[in-house]
Short mmCIF file of C-alpha atoms in Angstrom, two decimals:
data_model
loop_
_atom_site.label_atom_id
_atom_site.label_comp_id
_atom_site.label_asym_id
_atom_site.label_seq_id
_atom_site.Cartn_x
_atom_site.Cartn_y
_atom_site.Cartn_z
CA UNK A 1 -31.68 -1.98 -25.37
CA UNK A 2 -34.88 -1.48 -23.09
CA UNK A 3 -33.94 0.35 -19.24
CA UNK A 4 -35.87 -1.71 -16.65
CA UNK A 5 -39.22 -0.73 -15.60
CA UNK A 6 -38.87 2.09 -12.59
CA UNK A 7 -42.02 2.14 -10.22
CA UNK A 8 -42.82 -1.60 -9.90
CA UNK A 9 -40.73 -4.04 -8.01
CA UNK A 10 -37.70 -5.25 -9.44
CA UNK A 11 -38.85 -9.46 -9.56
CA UNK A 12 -42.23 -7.69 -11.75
CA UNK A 13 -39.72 -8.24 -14.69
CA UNK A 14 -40.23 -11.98 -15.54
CA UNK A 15 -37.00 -12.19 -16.85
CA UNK A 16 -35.14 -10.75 -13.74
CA UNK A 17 -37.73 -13.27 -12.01
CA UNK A 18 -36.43 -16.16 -13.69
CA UNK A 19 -32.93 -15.51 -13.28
CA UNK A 20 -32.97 -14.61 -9.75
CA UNK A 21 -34.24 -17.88 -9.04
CA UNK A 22 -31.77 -19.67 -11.34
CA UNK A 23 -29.19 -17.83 -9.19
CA UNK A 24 -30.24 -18.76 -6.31
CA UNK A 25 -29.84 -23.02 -7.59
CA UNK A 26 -26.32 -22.36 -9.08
CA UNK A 27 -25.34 -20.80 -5.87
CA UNK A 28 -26.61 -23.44 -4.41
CA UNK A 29 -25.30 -26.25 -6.84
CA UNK A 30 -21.47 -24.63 -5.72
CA UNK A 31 -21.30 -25.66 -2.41
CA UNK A 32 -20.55 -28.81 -4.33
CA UNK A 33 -16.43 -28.04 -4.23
CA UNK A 34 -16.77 -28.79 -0.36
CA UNK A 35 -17.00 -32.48 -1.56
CA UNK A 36 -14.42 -31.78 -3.72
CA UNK A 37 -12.29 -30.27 -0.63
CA UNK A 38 -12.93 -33.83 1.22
CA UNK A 39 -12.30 -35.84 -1.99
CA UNK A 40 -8.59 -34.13 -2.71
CA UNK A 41 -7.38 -34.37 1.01
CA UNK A 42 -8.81 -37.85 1.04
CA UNK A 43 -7.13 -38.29 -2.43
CA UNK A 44 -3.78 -36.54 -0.69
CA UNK A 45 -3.50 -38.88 2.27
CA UNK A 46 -4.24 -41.82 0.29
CA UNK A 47 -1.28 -40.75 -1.89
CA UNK A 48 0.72 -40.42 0.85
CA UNK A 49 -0.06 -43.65 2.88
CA UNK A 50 0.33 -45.62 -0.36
CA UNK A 51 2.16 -44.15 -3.41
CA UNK A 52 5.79 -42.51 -3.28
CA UNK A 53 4.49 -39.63 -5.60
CA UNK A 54 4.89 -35.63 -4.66
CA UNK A 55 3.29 -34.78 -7.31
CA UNK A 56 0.33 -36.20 -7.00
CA UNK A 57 0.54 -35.20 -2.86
CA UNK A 58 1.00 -31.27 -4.45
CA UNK A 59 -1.65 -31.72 -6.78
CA UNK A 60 -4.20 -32.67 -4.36
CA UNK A 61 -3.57 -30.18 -1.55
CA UNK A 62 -3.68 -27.87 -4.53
CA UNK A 63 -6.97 -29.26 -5.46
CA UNK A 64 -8.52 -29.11 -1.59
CA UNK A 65 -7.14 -25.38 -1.37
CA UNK A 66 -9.07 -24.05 -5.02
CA UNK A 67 -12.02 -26.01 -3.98
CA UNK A 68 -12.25 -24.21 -0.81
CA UNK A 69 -12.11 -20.35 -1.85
CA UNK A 70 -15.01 -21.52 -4.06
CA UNK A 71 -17.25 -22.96 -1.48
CA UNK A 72 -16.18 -19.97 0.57
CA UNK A 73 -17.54 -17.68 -2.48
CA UNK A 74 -20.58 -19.46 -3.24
CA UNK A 75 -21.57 -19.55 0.02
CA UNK A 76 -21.31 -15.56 0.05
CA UNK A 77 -22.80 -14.96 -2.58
CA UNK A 78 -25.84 -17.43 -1.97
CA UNK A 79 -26.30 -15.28 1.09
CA UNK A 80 -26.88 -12.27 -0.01
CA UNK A 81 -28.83 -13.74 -2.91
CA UNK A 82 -31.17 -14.89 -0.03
CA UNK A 83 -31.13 -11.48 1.43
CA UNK A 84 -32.13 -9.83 -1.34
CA UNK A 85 -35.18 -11.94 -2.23
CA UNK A 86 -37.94 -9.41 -0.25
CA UNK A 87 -35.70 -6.71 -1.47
CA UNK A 88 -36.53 -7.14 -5.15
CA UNK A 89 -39.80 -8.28 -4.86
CA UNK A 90 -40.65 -4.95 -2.75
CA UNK A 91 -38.42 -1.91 -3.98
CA UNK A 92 -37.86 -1.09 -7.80
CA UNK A 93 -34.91 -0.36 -9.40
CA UNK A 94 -33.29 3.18 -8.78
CA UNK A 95 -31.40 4.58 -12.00
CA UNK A 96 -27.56 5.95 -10.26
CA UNK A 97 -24.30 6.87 -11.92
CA UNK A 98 -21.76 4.52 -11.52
CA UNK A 99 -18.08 3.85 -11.18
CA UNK A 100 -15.97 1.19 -11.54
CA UNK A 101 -13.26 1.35 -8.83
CA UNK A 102 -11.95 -2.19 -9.13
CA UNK A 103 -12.71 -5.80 -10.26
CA UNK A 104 -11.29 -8.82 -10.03
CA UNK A 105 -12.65 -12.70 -10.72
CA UNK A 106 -16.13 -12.70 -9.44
CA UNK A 107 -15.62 -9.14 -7.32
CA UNK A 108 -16.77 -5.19 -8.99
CA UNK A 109 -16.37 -2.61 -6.24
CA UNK A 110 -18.17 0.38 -7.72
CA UNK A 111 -18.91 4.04 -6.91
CA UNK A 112 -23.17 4.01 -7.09
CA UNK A 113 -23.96 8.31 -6.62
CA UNK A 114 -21.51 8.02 -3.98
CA UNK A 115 -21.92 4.92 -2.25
CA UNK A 116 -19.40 2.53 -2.35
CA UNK A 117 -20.90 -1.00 -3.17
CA UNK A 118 -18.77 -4.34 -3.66
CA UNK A 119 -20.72 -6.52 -6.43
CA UNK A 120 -20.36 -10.24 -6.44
CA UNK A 121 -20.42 -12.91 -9.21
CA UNK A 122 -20.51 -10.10 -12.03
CA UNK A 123 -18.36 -10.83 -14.90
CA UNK A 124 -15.69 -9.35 -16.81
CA UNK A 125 -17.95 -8.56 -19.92
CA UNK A 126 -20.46 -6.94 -17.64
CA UNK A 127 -17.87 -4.67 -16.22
CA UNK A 128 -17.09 -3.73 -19.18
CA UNK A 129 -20.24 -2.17 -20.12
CA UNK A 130 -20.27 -0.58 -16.70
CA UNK A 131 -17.26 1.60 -17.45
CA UNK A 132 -18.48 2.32 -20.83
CA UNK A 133 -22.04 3.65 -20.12
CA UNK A 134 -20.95 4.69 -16.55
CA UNK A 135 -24.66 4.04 -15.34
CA UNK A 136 -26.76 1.22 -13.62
CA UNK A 137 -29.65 0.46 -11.51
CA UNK A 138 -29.96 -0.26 -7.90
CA UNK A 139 -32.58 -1.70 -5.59
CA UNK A 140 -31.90 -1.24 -1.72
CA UNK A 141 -29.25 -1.06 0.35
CA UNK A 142 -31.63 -2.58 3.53
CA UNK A 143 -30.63 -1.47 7.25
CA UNK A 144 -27.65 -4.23 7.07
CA UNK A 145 -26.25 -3.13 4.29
CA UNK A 146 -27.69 -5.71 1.03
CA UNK A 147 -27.88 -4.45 -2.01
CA UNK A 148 -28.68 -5.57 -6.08
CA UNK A 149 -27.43 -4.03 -9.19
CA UNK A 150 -28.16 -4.21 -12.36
CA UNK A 151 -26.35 -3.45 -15.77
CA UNK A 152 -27.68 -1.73 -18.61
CA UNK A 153 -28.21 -4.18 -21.56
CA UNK A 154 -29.07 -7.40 -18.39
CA UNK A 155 -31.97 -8.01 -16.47
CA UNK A 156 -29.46 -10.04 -13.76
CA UNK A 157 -29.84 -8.49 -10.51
CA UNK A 158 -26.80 -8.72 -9.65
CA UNK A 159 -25.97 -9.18 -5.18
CA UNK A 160 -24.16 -6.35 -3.94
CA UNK A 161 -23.13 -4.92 -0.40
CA UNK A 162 -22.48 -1.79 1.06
CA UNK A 163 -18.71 -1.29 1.68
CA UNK A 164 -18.23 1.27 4.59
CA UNK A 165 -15.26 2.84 2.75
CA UNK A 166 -14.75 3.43 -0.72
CA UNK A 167 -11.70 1.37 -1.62
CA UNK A 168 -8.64 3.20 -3.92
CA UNK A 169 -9.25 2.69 -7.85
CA UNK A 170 -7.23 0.44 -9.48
CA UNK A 171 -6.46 0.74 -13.54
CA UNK A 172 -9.00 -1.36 -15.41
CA UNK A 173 -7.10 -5.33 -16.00
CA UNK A 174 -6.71 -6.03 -19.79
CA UNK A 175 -10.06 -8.43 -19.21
CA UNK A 176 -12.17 -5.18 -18.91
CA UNK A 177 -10.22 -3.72 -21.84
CA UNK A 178 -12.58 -5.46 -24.08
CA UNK A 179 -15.42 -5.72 -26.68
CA UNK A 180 -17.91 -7.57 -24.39
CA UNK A 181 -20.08 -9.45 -26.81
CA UNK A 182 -16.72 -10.61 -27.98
CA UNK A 183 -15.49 -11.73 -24.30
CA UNK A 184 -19.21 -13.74 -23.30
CA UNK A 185 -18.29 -15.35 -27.03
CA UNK A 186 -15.01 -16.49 -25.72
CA UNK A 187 -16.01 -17.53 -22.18
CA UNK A 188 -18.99 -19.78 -24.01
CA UNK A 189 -16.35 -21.13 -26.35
CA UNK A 190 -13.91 -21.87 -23.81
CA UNK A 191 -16.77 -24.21 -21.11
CA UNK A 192 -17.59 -25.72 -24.70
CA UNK A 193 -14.06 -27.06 -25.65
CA UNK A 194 -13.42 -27.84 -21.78
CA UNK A 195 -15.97 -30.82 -21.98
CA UNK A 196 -13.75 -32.17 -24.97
CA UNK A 197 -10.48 -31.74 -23.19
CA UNK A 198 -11.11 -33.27 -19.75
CA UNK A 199 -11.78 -36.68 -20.91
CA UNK A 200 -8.72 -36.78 -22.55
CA UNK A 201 -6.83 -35.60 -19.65
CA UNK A 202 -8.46 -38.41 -17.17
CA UNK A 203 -7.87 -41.26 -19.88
CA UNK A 204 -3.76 -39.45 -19.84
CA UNK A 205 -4.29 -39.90 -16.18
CA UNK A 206 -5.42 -43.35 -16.39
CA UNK A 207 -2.69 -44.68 -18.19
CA UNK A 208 -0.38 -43.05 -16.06
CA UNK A 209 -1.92 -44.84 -12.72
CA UNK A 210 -1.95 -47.78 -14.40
CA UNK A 211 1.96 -47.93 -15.05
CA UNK A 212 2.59 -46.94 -11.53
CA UNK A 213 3.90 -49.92 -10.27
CA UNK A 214 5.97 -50.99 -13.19
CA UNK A 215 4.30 -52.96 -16.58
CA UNK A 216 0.64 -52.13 -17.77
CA UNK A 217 -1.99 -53.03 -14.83
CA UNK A 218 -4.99 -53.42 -16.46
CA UNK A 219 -7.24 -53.70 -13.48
CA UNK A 220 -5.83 -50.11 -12.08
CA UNK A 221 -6.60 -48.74 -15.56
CA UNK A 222 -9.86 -50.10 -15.84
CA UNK A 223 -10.18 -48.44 -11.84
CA UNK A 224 -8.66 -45.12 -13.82
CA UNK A 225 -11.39 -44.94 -16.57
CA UNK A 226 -14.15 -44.00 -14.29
CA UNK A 227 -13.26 -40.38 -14.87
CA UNK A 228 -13.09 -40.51 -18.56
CA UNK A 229 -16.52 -42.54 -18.47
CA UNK A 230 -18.16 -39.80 -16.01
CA UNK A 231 -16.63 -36.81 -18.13
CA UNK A 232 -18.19 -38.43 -21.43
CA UNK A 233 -21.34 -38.16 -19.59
CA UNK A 234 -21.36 -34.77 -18.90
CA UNK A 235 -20.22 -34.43 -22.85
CA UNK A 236 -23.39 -35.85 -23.29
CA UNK A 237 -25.58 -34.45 -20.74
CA UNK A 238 -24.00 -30.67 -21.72
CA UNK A 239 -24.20 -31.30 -25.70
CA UNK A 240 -25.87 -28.57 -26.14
CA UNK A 241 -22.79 -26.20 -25.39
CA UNK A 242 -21.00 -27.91 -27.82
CA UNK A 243 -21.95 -25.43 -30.69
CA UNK A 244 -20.27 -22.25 -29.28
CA UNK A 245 -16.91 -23.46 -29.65
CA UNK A 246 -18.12 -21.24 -33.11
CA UNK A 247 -19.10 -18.05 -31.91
CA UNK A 248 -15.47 -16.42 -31.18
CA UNK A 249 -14.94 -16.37 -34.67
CA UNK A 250 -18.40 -15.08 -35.67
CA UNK A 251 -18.18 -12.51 -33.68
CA UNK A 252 -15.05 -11.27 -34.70
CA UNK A 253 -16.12 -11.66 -38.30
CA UNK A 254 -18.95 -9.05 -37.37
CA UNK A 255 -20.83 -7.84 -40.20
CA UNK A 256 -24.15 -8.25 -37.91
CA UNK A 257 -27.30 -7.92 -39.69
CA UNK A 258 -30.55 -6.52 -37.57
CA UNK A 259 -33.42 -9.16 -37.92
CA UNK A 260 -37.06 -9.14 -36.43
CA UNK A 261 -37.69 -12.49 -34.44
CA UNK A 262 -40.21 -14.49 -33.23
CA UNK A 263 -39.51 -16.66 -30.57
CA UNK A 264 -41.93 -19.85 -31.06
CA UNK A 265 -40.82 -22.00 -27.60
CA UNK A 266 -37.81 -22.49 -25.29
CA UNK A 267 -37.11 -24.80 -22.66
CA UNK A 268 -35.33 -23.73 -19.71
CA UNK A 269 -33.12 -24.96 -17.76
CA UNK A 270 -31.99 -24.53 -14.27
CA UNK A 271 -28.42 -23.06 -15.24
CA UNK A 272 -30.06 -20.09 -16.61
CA UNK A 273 -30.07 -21.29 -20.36
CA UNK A 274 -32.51 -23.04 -22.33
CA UNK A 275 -33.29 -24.51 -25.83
CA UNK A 276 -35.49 -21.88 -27.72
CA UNK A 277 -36.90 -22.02 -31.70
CA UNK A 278 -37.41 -18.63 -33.50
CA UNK A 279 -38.42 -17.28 -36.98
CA UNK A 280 -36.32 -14.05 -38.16
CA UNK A 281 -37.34 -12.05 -40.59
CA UNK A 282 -34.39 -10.78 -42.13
CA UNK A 283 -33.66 -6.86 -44.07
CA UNK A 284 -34.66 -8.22 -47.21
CA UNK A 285 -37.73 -10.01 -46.18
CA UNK A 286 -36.84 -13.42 -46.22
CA UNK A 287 -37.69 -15.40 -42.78
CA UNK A 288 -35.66 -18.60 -41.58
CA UNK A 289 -36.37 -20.98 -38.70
CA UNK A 290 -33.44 -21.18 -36.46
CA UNK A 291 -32.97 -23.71 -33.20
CA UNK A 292 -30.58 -22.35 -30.16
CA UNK A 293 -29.76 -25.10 -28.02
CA UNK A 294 -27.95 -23.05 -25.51
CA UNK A 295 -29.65 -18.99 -25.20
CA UNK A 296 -29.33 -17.79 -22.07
CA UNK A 297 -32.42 -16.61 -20.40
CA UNK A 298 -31.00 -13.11 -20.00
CA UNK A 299 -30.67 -13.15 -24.21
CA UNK A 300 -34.31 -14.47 -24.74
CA UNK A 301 -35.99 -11.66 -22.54
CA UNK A 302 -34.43 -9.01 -24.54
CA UNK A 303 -35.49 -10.56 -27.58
CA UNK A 304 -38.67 -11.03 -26.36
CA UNK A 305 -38.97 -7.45 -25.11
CA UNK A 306 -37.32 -5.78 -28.57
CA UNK A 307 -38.69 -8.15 -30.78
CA UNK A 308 -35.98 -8.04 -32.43
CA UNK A 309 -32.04 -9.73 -32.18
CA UNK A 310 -28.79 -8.98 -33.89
CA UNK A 311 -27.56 -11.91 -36.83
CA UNK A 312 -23.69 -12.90 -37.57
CA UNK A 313 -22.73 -15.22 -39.74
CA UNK A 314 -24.08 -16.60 -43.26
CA UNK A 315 -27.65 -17.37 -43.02
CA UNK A 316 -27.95 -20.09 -44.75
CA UNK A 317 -29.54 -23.76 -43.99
CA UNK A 318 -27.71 -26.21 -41.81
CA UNK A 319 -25.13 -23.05 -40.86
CA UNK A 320 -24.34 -21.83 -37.36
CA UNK A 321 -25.21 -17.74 -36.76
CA UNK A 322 -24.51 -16.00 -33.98
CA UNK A 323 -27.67 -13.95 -32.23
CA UNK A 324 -27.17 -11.42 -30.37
CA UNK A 325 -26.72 -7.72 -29.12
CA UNK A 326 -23.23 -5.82 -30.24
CA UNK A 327 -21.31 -4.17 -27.36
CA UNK A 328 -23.20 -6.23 -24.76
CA UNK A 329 -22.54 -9.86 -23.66
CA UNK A 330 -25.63 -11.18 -24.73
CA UNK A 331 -24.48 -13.86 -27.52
CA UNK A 332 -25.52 -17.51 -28.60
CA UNK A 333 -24.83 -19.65 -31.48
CA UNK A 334 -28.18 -21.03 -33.55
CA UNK A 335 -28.12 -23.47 -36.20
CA UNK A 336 -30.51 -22.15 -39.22
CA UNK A 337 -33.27 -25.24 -40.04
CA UNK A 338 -35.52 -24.18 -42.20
CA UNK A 339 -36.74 -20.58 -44.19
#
C-alpha cells in the first residue's frame, strides 16, 4: 500500500479529490431522514386519529426518533466536511502516531502525537487498521479546531475535530476485533441482501393494512403496495450491489492470488462507487477481462496507483472473484467475462 504524497496539498491526490467531493453529496443526500422525521410523526398522528393500533403509534415515534439522530449526524458531519474544503486543498498531509481511545457507530476519538481528535463517519473496518498499524495522517487542525485524517491503506480524508480533553480509553468493541477486508465484505453483503428483504417486508405490511378493518380490502392493499413498488425500484436502480451478497464467503475462503491489472474504464457514481472494466494478468501469465459493477472509488485509486490488486475466488469465466487488498477494507466482487 502507497503512503500519501507529503509536500503537496492533500485534494493534489485525485483520488482523495474525488471522494471528498462524493462526501460532501452523501452528507448532503442524509439530511433526507428529516423528511422521514415529518413522515413518521405524520404517520403517528394519523395512527392515532384513525386506527386503534399501539403498535403502529410505537413504531412511528420510534421511526421519527432514529430519523432524527441521523439528520442530527449528517448535518455534523457535512459541516466540518465544508470546513475542511480550503484545508485540504492548502496544507498536506502530516504523518503522526496514533491511538485509538474509543469508537462507536460513526464516532473514533483518537490520540494523534498527543492531540486528542474525535473522527466522524469512519468505520469499524477502518478502525481496525488504525489500532493495528497505530499510525495515520493529518491535515490541520485550523484556529477553530477542524481537522482531516486519513488511514493508511485509504485515500478518504476523513473530518475530524479537536477535542479539548482527551477522553478515558475504552476496550476495543468486538466490531474492531476484526479482519477488516473481511468486515467491508460483510457490510457490502449485508446493504446487498437489504434491497431483497425490504420489499418483502412492505408487501407483509400491506397485507396486514389491508385486513385492518376485518375481511381482505383490496383498495387499502392496493394503497399498501406503493412501498413494495418503490422498494423494487431501488432493487433496480441499486442492481449493481446485488453481486456482493458473494464476497463474505470469498473472503473467508482466502487463498488470494496477487495479479497485475489494468483498469480499461469506470463510471462513477455520486455514492463514491462506480462500474469499472480491467484486464489482470495473473502469476502464471494468463490475463482475463473482468467487469465490477460496484468498486468503490477508494479501491480503484489504489489499483490505479499499484498497478496491481489482490484476486479471491476461482478465476474462471462467468465466476464472481473478489478484488482486493488483504488486511484493509478495500474489497469488491467482479464477474470474470472474458481471458
Amino acid at each position: 500500500m502507497l503512503d500519501p504524497v507529503v509536500g503537496q496539498p492533500a485534494l493534489a491526490d485525485p483520488t482523495t479529490a474525488a471522494l471528498h467531493v462524493a462526501r460532501r453529496s452523501l452528507d448532503r443526500r442524509k439530511v433526507g431522514p428529516l423528511i422521514g422525521v415529518l413522515v413518521a410523526v405524520f404517520g403517528a398522528w394519523y395512527v392515532s386519529r384513525t386506527l386503534d393500533s399501539a403498535l403502529l403509534f410505537g413504531l412511528f415515534l420510534l421511526l421519527a426518533a432514529v430519523n432524527l439522530g441521523v439528520a442530527c449526524y449528517a448535518l455534523r458531519a457535512r459541516q466540518l466536511s465544508l470546513r475542511a474544503v480550503g484545508l485540504l486543498g492548502e496544507r498536506s498531509w502530516i504523518p503522526v502516531d496514533v491511538e485509538v481511545l474509543r469508537g462507536t457507530t460513526g464516532i473514533t476519538d483518537v490520540l494523534a502525537d498527543g492531540a486528542a481528535l474525535r473522527v466522524l463517519s469512519l468505520t469499524a473496518a477502518h478502525r481496525a487498521v488504525l489500532r493495528r498499524t497505530g499510525r495515520a495522517w493529518v491535515v490541520g487542525p485550523t484556529a477553530d479546531g477542524v481537522a482531516a485524517l486519513r488511514v493508511e491503506g485509504s485515500h478518504e480524508a476523513w473530518p475530524a475535530r479537536v477535542l479539548p480533553t482527551a477522553p478515558a480509553r475504552r476496550p476495543a468493541p468486538s466490531t474492531d476485533v476484526v479482519e477488516p477486508t473481511l468486515r467491508a465484505a460483510e457490510v457490502r453483503a449485508r446493504r446487498a441482501k437489504a434491497l431483497l428483504f425490504f420489499p418483502a417486508v412492505l408487501v407483509v405490511y400491506a397485507v396486514y393494512v389491508a385486513t385492518l378493518f376485518g375481511g381482505f380490502q383490496w383498495y387499502l392493499f392496493i394503497a399498501g403496495m406503493s412501498g413494495p413498488l418503490m422498494a423494487l425500484v431501488l432493487v433496480v436502480l441499486f442492481r449493481h450491489r446485488l453481486p456482493d451478497r458473494r464476497l463474505p464467503a470469498l473472503v473467508r475462503a482466502g487463498d488470494w492470488v496477487r495479479a497485475e491489472v489494468t483498469v480499461h474504464s469506470r463510471t462513477p457514481r455520486r455514492d463514491a462507487t462506480a462500474a469499472a472494466s480491467a484486464t489482470l494478468r495473473l502469476p502464471d501469465g494468463a490475463t482475463v477481462a473482468v467487469v465490477a459493477g460496484n468498486a468503490h472509488l477508494d479501491l480503484l485509486g489504489t489499483i490505479t496507483e499499484t498497478g496491481a490488486v489482490w484476486v479471491a475466488g476461482t478465476v474462471a469465466l462467468g465466476r464472481t472473484v473478489a478484488l482486493g487488498f488483504p488486511g484493509y477494507p478495500q474489497v469488491a466482487a467482479a464477474k470474470v467475462t472474458g481471458s
